[in-house]
């Protein structure tokens, strides 16, 4: 019997997003008329490689989620939300713990990335099915410096530098093991790949789209608005 490969997406939305300075948690801030979280959930659900989409919310977000739920008819594959934790890694762990036994791969995505294309989600999931671990990333344009106390300590070759995006996709067992090791080592990764790398497992890099921005501050919100508007005009012209 061919083992079934069910892929779940965890959409991490439990951060407060204080750098945005909004009156509500970042995931619920509107861009192009809908919450960031809704854009992200829709993009993942539109990927043919994703079977199930699970939002991971902050503990006080149930009322906001309830309001959003009125607009949710349009999203297929949606599961009930999970409540996340203090750090991104805790939120990911809560989602991971809630996965059904038949889930073989998990795609972890930032709710703060509303612009990811379903085609890029397809490509990174396919890579993870082949290699066990894969992330979207884009080559950097600037030269990157490692800086400590205001002094450069290293200039890694630019051709080897990429900016990590999400989704980041893993065999479920690999991510569980990475999380266990991170807990043992007291390490908190700023993304999932970091703790998987610490296991000595190779993570495949799939070149993504620079338009898959992470909304962090008010300028990013304006940029996301423009990119989404451009996309709508593009599809209207087709
Ligand atoms: O803080 P940062 O920009 O890295 O957050 C990336 C994503 O992780 C956001 O979508 C945020 O909602 C999520 N997050 C989370 N739980 C936390 C912190 C961040 O789900 N405790």
mmCIF file of C-alpha atoms and ligand atoms in Angstrom:
data_model
loop_
_atom_site.group_PDB
_atom_site.id
_atom_site.type_symbol
_atom_site.label_atom_id
_atom_site.label_comp_id
_atom_site.label_asym_id
_atom_site.label_seq_id
_atom_site.Cartn_x
_atom_site.Cartn_y
_atom_site.Cartn_z
ATOM 1 C CA UNK A 1 0.000 0.000 0.000
ATOM 2 C CA UNK A 2 1.299 3.474 -0.857
ATOM 3 C CA UNK A 3 1.502 5.505 2.367
ATOM 4 C CA UNK A 4 -0.883 8.449 2.278
ATOM 5 C CA UNK A 5 0.735 11.892 2.193
ATOM 6 C CA UNK A 6 -1.530 14.393 3.803
ATOM 7 C CA UNK A 7 -0.184 17.934 4.069
ATOM 8 C CA UNK A 8 -1.389 20.351 6.754
ATOM 9 C CA UNK A 9 -0.623 24.066 6.788
ATOM 10 C CA UNK A 10 -0.187 25.862 10.121
ATOM 11 C CA UNK A 11 -0.829 29.576 9.646
ATOM 12 C CA UNK A 12 0.855 31.301 12.591
ATOM 13 C CA UNK A 13 -1.167 34.316 13.699
ATOM 14 C CA UNK A 14 -0.552 34.446 17.453
ATOM 15 C CA UNK A 15 1.972 37.308 17.425
ATOM 16 C CA UNK A 16 0.865 40.756 18.591
ATOM 17 C CA UNK A 17 2.661 42.629 15.831
ATOM 18 C CA UNK A 18 3.488 45.590 18.025
ATOM 19 C CA UNK A 19 5.795 47.161 15.402
ATOM 20 C CA UNK A 20 2.717 47.763 13.255
ATOM 21 C CA UNK A 21 1.208 50.063 15.901
ATOM 22 C CA UNK A 22 -2.360 48.975 15.031
ATOM 23 C CA UNK A 23 -5.370 48.824 17.356
ATOM 24 C CA UNK A 24 -5.616 45.049 16.989
ATOM 25 C CA UNK A 25 -3.355 41.993 16.574
ATOM 26 C CA UNK A 26 -1.499 42.110 13.259
ATOM 27 C CA UNK A 27 -3.246 39.087 11.747
ATOM 28 C CA UNK A 28 -6.568 40.913 11.981
ATOM 29 C CA UNK A 29 -5.371 44.149 10.409
ATOM 30 C CA UNK A 30 -7.118 44.773 7.096
ATOM 31 C CA UNK A 31 -5.301 44.992 3.814
ATOM 32 C CA UNK A 32 -7.206 45.374 0.547
ATOM 33 C CA UNK A 33 -10.454 44.990 2.514
ATOM 34 C CA UNK A 34 -9.674 41.736 4.343
ATOM 35 C CA UNK A 35 -7.656 40.606 7.339
ATOM 36 C CA UNK A 36 -4.026 39.618 6.663
ATOM 37 C CA UNK A 37 -4.845 36.196 8.121
ATOM 38 C CA UNK A 38 -7.669 35.688 5.646
ATOM 39 C CA UNK A 39 -5.389 36.413 2.673
ATOM 40 C CA UNK A 40 -2.828 33.931 4.010
ATOM 41 C CA UNK A 41 -5.425 31.201 4.683
ATOM 42 C CA UNK A 42 -6.868 31.620 1.195
ATOM 43 C CA UNK A 43 -3.490 31.468 -0.530
ATOM 44 C CA UNK A 44 -2.599 28.215 1.224
ATOM 45 C CA UNK A 45 -6.012 26.653 0.666
ATOM 46 C CA UNK A 46 -5.643 27.456 -3.049
ATOM 47 C CA UNK A 47 -2.533 25.265 -3.303
ATOM 48 C CA UNK A 48 -3.328 21.840 -4.690
ATOM 49 C CA UNK A 49 -0.607 20.404 -2.429
ATOM 50 C CA UNK A 50 -2.303 21.496 0.809
ATOM 51 C CA UNK A 51 -5.057 19.297 2.257
ATOM 52 C CA UNK A 52 -5.854 21.141 5.468
ATOM 53 C CA UNK A 53 -5.332 24.701 6.725
ATOM 54 C CA UNK A 54 -5.125 25.374 10.471
ATOM 55 C CA UNK A 55 -4.978 28.891 11.943
ATOM 56 C CA UNK A 56 -2.932 29.325 15.146
ATOM 57 C CA UNK A 57 -4.332 32.287 17.100
ATOM 58 C CA UNK A 58 -3.461 34.305 20.193
ATOM 59 C CA UNK A 59 -5.372 33.381 23.313
ATOM 60 C CA UNK A 60 -7.482 36.560 23.228
ATOM 61 C CA UNK A 61 -8.297 36.326 19.535
ATOM 62 C CA UNK A 62 -11.410 34.154 19.657
ATOM 63 C CA UNK A 63 -13.853 37.094 19.361
ATOM 64 C CA UNK A 64 -11.915 38.532 16.388
ATOM 65 C CA UNK A 65 -11.830 35.065 14.821
ATOM 66 C CA UNK A 66 -15.593 34.774 15.359
ATOM 67 C CA UNK A 67 -16.109 37.961 13.317
ATOM 68 C CA UNK A 68 -13.749 36.754 10.621
ATOM 69 C CA UNK A 69 -15.617 33.444 10.506
ATOM 70 C CA UNK A 70 -18.514 35.300 8.868
ATOM 71 C CA UNK A 71 -16.291 35.712 5.787
ATOM 72 C CA UNK A 72 -14.902 32.198 5.873
ATOM 73 C CA UNK A 73 -17.358 30.382 3.633
ATOM 74 C CA UNK A 74 -14.981 30.987 0.779
ATOM 75 C CA UNK A 75 -12.168 28.955 2.347
ATOM 76 C CA UNK A 76 -12.141 25.247 1.758
ATOM 77 C CA UNK A 77 -9.945 22.889 3.793
ATOM 78 C CA UNK A 78 -10.216 25.062 6.922
ATOM 79 C CA UNK A 79 -9.900 23.445 10.371
ATOM 80 C CA UNK A 80 -10.784 24.831 13.788
ATOM 81 C CA UNK A 81 -8.200 27.233 15.187
ATOM 82 C CA UNK A 82 -5.529 26.243 17.700
ATOM 83 C CA UNK A 83 -4.325 28.622 20.415
ATOM 84 C CA UNK A 84 -0.617 29.501 20.166
ATOM 85 C CA UNK A 85 1.967 30.568 22.734
ATOM 86 C CA UNK A 86 4.409 33.270 23.819
ATOM 87 C CA UNK A 87 7.030 32.709 21.102
ATOM 88 C CA UNK A 88 6.559 31.832 17.471
ATOM 89 C CA UNK A 89 8.139 28.442 18.227
ATOM 90 C CA UNK A 90 5.531 27.806 20.968
ATOM 91 C CA UNK A 91 2.736 28.621 18.535
ATOM 92 C CA UNK A 92 4.212 26.240 15.971
ATOM 93 C CA UNK A 93 4.560 23.541 18.670
ATOM 94 C CA UNK A 94 0.893 23.942 19.668
ATOM 95 C CA UNK A 95 -0.154 23.500 16.053
ATOM 96 C CA UNK A 96 2.146 20.526 15.568
ATOM 97 C CA UNK A 97 0.746 18.827 18.670
ATOM 98 C CA UNK A 98 -2.768 19.125 17.277
ATOM 99 C CA UNK A 99 -2.084 17.411 13.920
ATOM 100 C CA UNK A 100 -3.938 14.215 13.111
ATOM 101 C CA UNK A 101 -1.918 10.974 12.828
ATOM 102 C CA UNK A 102 -2.314 10.778 9.040
ATOM 103 C CA UNK A 103 -0.536 14.106 8.398
ATOM 104 C CA UNK A 104 2.833 13.349 6.770
ATOM 105 C CA UNK A 105 4.063 16.906 6.042
ATOM 106 C CA UNK A 106 3.484 20.265 7.655
ATOM 107 C CA UNK A 107 3.794 23.673 5.966
ATOM 108 C CA UNK A 108 4.398 26.451 8.491
ATOM 109 C CA UNK A 109 3.391 29.895 7.233
ATOM 110 C CA UNK A 110 3.320 33.421 8.688
ATOM 111 C CA UNK A 111 -0.137 34.985 8.748
ATOM 112 C CA UNK A 112 1.858 38.176 8.161
ATOM 113 C CA UNK A 113 2.657 37.014 4.577
ATOM 114 C CA UNK A 114 -0.618 37.586 2.731
ATOM 115 C CA UNK A 115 0.949 37.592 -0.742
ATOM 116 C CA UNK A 116 2.408 34.106 -1.136
ATOM 117 C CA UNK A 117 1.331 32.562 -4.425
ATOM 118 C CA UNK A 118 -0.355 29.130 -4.458
ATOM 119 C CA UNK A 119 2.119 28.088 -7.196
ATOM 120 C CA UNK A 120 5.086 28.803 -4.897
ATOM 121 C CA UNK A 121 3.355 26.866 -2.108
ATOM 122 C CA UNK A 122 3.009 23.937 -4.528
ATOM 123 C CA UNK A 123 6.721 24.054 -5.395
ATOM 124 C CA UNK A 124 7.991 24.157 -1.826
ATOM 125 C CA UNK A 125 5.675 21.343 -0.684
ATOM 126 C CA UNK A 126 6.801 19.198 -3.627
ATOM 127 C CA UNK A 127 10.443 19.824 -2.675
ATOM 128 C CA UNK A 128 9.758 18.813 0.935
ATOM 129 C CA UNK A 129 8.039 15.627 -0.243
ATOM 130 C CA UNK A 130 11.249 14.763 -2.114
ATOM 131 C CA UNK A 131 13.852 16.027 0.365
ATOM 132 C CA UNK A 132 12.124 16.017 3.784
ATOM 133 C CA UNK A 133 12.662 19.722 4.456
ATOM 134 C CA UNK A 134 12.289 22.773 2.189
ATOM 135 C CA UNK A 135 11.717 26.510 2.512
ATOM 136 C CA UNK A 136 10.990 29.423 0.203
ATOM 137 C CA UNK A 137 13.770 32.010 0.153
ATOM 138 C CA UNK A 138 14.947 34.844 -2.104
ATOM 139 C CA UNK A 139 18.517 35.903 -2.952
ATOM 140 C CA UNK A 140 19.447 39.136 -1.164
ATOM 141 C CA UNK A 141 20.364 42.214 -3.172
ATOM 142 C CA UNK A 142 22.375 43.952 -0.487
ATOM 143 C CA UNK A 143 25.665 42.683 0.860
ATOM 144 C CA UNK A 144 24.975 41.140 4.252
ATOM 145 C CA UNK A 145 27.163 41.926 7.282
ATOM 146 C CA UNK A 146 27.248 40.072 10.559
ATOM 147 C CA UNK A 147 27.522 42.862 13.107
ATOM 148 C CA UNK A 148 28.237 42.735 16.828
ATOM 149 C CA UNK A 149 28.420 45.814 19.045
ATOM 150 C CA UNK A 150 28.462 48.098 16.024
ATOM 151 C CA UNK A 151 31.398 46.325 14.315
ATOM 152 C CA UNK A 152 31.401 44.022 11.310
ATOM 153 C CA UNK A 153 32.503 40.525 12.256
ATOM 154 C CA UNK A 154 31.892 38.800 8.933
ATOM 155 C CA UNK A 155 30.847 39.397 5.329
ATOM 156 C CA UNK A 156 29.395 36.162 3.961
ATOM 157 C CA UNK A 157 29.623 35.884 0.150
ATOM 158 C CA UNK A 158 26.510 37.582 -1.224
ATOM 159 C CA UNK A 159 25.900 34.794 -3.742
ATOM 160 C CA UNK A 160 25.348 32.472 -0.766
ATOM 161 C CA UNK A 161 22.933 34.776 1.082
ATOM 162 C CA UNK A 162 19.172 34.334 0.904
ATOM 163 C CA UNK A 163 16.317 35.832 2.908
ATOM 164 C CA UNK A 164 14.132 33.086 4.361
ATOM 165 C CA UNK A 165 10.398 33.272 3.745
ATOM 166 C CA UNK A 166 7.497 30.988 4.524
ATOM 167 C CA UNK A 167 5.993 28.470 3.938
ATOM 168 C CA UNK A 168 8.659 26.226 5.441
ATOM 169 C CA UNK A 169 7.702 22.601 4.893
ATOM 170 C CA UNK A 170 8.869 19.464 6.715
ATOM 171 C CA UNK A 171 8.123 15.829 7.248
ATOM 172 C CA UNK A 172 6.202 15.919 10.511
ATOM 173 C CA UNK A 173 8.694 13.608 12.263
ATOM 174 C CA UNK A 174 11.626 15.891 11.379
ATOM 175 C CA UNK A 175 9.936 18.982 12.799
ATOM 176 C CA UNK A 176 8.906 17.092 15.966
ATOM 177 C CA UNK A 177 12.504 15.970 16.481
ATOM 178 C CA UNK A 178 13.818 19.484 15.809
ATOM 179 C CA UNK A 179 11.435 20.921 18.378
ATOM 180 C CA UNK A 180 12.460 18.345 20.986
ATOM 181 C CA UNK A 181 16.152 19.138 20.424
ATOM 182 C CA UNK A 182 15.511 22.901 20.521
ATOM 183 C CA UNK A 183 13.712 22.475 23.862
ATOM 184 C CA UNK A 184 16.636 20.435 25.221
ATOM 185 C CA UNK A 185 19.199 22.957 23.995
ATOM 186 C CA UNK A 186 17.135 25.930 25.165
ATOM 187 C CA UNK A 187 17.224 27.278 21.615
ATOM 188 C CA UNK A 188 14.495 29.461 20.168
ATOM 189 C CA UNK A 189 14.681 29.660 16.394
ATOM 190 C CA UNK A 190 13.358 32.665 14.519
ATOM 191 C CA UNK A 191 12.175 30.236 11.865
ATOM 192 C CA UNK A 192 11.603 26.493 11.652
ATOM 193 C CA UNK A 193 14.572 25.827 9.362
ATOM 194 C CA UNK A 194 16.971 27.044 12.066
ATOM 195 C CA UNK A 195 15.994 24.284 14.496
ATOM 196 C CA UNK A 196 15.904 21.650 11.729
ATOM 197 C CA UNK A 197 19.433 22.681 10.625
ATOM 198 C CA UNK A 198 20.540 22.147 14.240
ATOM 199 C CA UNK A 199 19.649 18.460 13.786
ATOM 200 C CA UNK A 200 22.164 18.288 10.940
ATOM 201 C CA UNK A 201 19.373 17.754 8.414
ATOM 202 C CA UNK A 202 19.718 19.451 5.032
ATOM 203 C CA UNK A 203 17.013 21.955 4.241
ATOM 204 C CA UNK A 204 16.310 22.483 0.546
ATOM 205 C CA UNK A 205 15.947 26.109 -0.637
ATOM 206 C CA UNK A 206 13.291 26.817 -3.248
ATOM 207 C CA UNK A 207 13.652 30.260 -4.813
ATOM 208 C CA UNK A 208 10.526 32.256 -4.018
ATOM 209 C CA UNK A 209 9.132 35.623 -5.048
ATOM 210 C CA UNK A 210 10.337 38.904 -3.490
ATOM 211 C CA UNK A 211 6.657 39.932 -3.479
ATOM 212 C CA UNK A 212 5.981 37.414 -0.680
ATOM 213 C CA UNK A 213 6.747 40.106 1.896
ATOM 214 C CA UNK A 214 6.245 39.851 5.646
ATOM 215 C CA UNK A 215 4.136 42.717 6.925
ATOM 216 C CA UNK A 216 5.983 44.127 9.919
ATOM 217 C CA UNK A 217 5.441 47.896 9.972
ATOM 218 C CA UNK A 218 3.044 50.462 8.498
ATOM 219 C CA UNK A 219 5.148 50.870 5.320
ATOM 220 C CA UNK A 220 4.899 47.122 4.658
ATOM 221 C CA UNK A 221 1.137 47.390 4.973
ATOM 222 C CA UNK A 222 1.042 50.086 2.269
ATOM 223 C CA UNK A 223 3.296 47.975 0.040
ATOM 224 C CA UNK A 224 1.094 44.885 0.558
ATOM 225 C CA UNK A 225 -1.946 46.998 -0.307
ATOM 226 C CA UNK A 226 -0.307 48.154 -3.554
ATOM 227 C CA UNK A 227 0.863 44.665 -4.518
ATOM 228 C CA UNK A 228 -2.589 43.174 -3.890
ATOM 229 C CA UNK A 229 -4.278 45.971 -5.849
ATOM 230 C CA UNK A 230 -1.833 45.390 -8.730
ATOM 231 C CA UNK A 231 -2.606 41.710 -8.678
ATOM 232 C CA UNK A 232 -6.367 42.367 -8.815
ATOM 233 C CA UNK A 233 -5.923 44.701 -11.779
ATOM 234 C CA UNK A 234 -3.756 42.060 -13.432
ATOM 235 C CA UNK A 235 -6.405 39.368 -13.064
ATOM 236 C CA UNK A 236 -9.179 41.756 -14.186
ATOM 237 C CA UNK A 237 -7.214 42.430 -17.406
ATOM 238 C CA UNK A 238 -6.933 38.725 -18.250
HETATM 239 O O1 LIG B 1 7.253 38.191 14.950
HETATM 240 P P1 LIG B 1 7.386 37.677 13.567
HETATM 241 O O2 LIG B 1 7.196 38.742 12.525
HETATM 242 O O3 LIG B 1 8.557 36.803 13.322
HETATM 243 O O4 LIG B 1 6.122 36.730 13.400
HETATM 244 C C1 LIG B 1 5.962 35.926 12.287
HETATM 245 C C2 LIG B 1 4.626 35.199 12.394
HETATM 246 O O5 LIG B 1 4.639 34.371 13.565
HETATM 247 C C3 LIG B 1 3.444 36.157 12.490
HETATM 248 O O6 LIG B 1 2.460 35.766 11.558
HETATM 249 C C4 LIG B 1 3.021 35.997 13.929
HETATM 250 O O7 LIG B 1 1.611 36.133 14.136
HETATM 251 C C5 LIG B 1 3.452 34.582 14.287
HETATM 252 N N1 LIG B 1 3.697 34.431 15.731
HETATM 253 C C6 LIG B 1 2.938 33.502 16.447
HETATM 254 N N2 LIG B 1 3.122 33.367 17.810
HETATM 255 C C7 LIG B 1 4.011 34.151 18.458
HETATM 256 C C8 LIG B 1 4.796 35.097 17.730
HETATM 257 C C9 LIG B 1 4.621 35.211 16.364
HETATM 258 O O8 LIG B 1 2.104 32.795 15.877
HETATM 259 N N3 LIG B 1 4.124 34.007 19.768
#
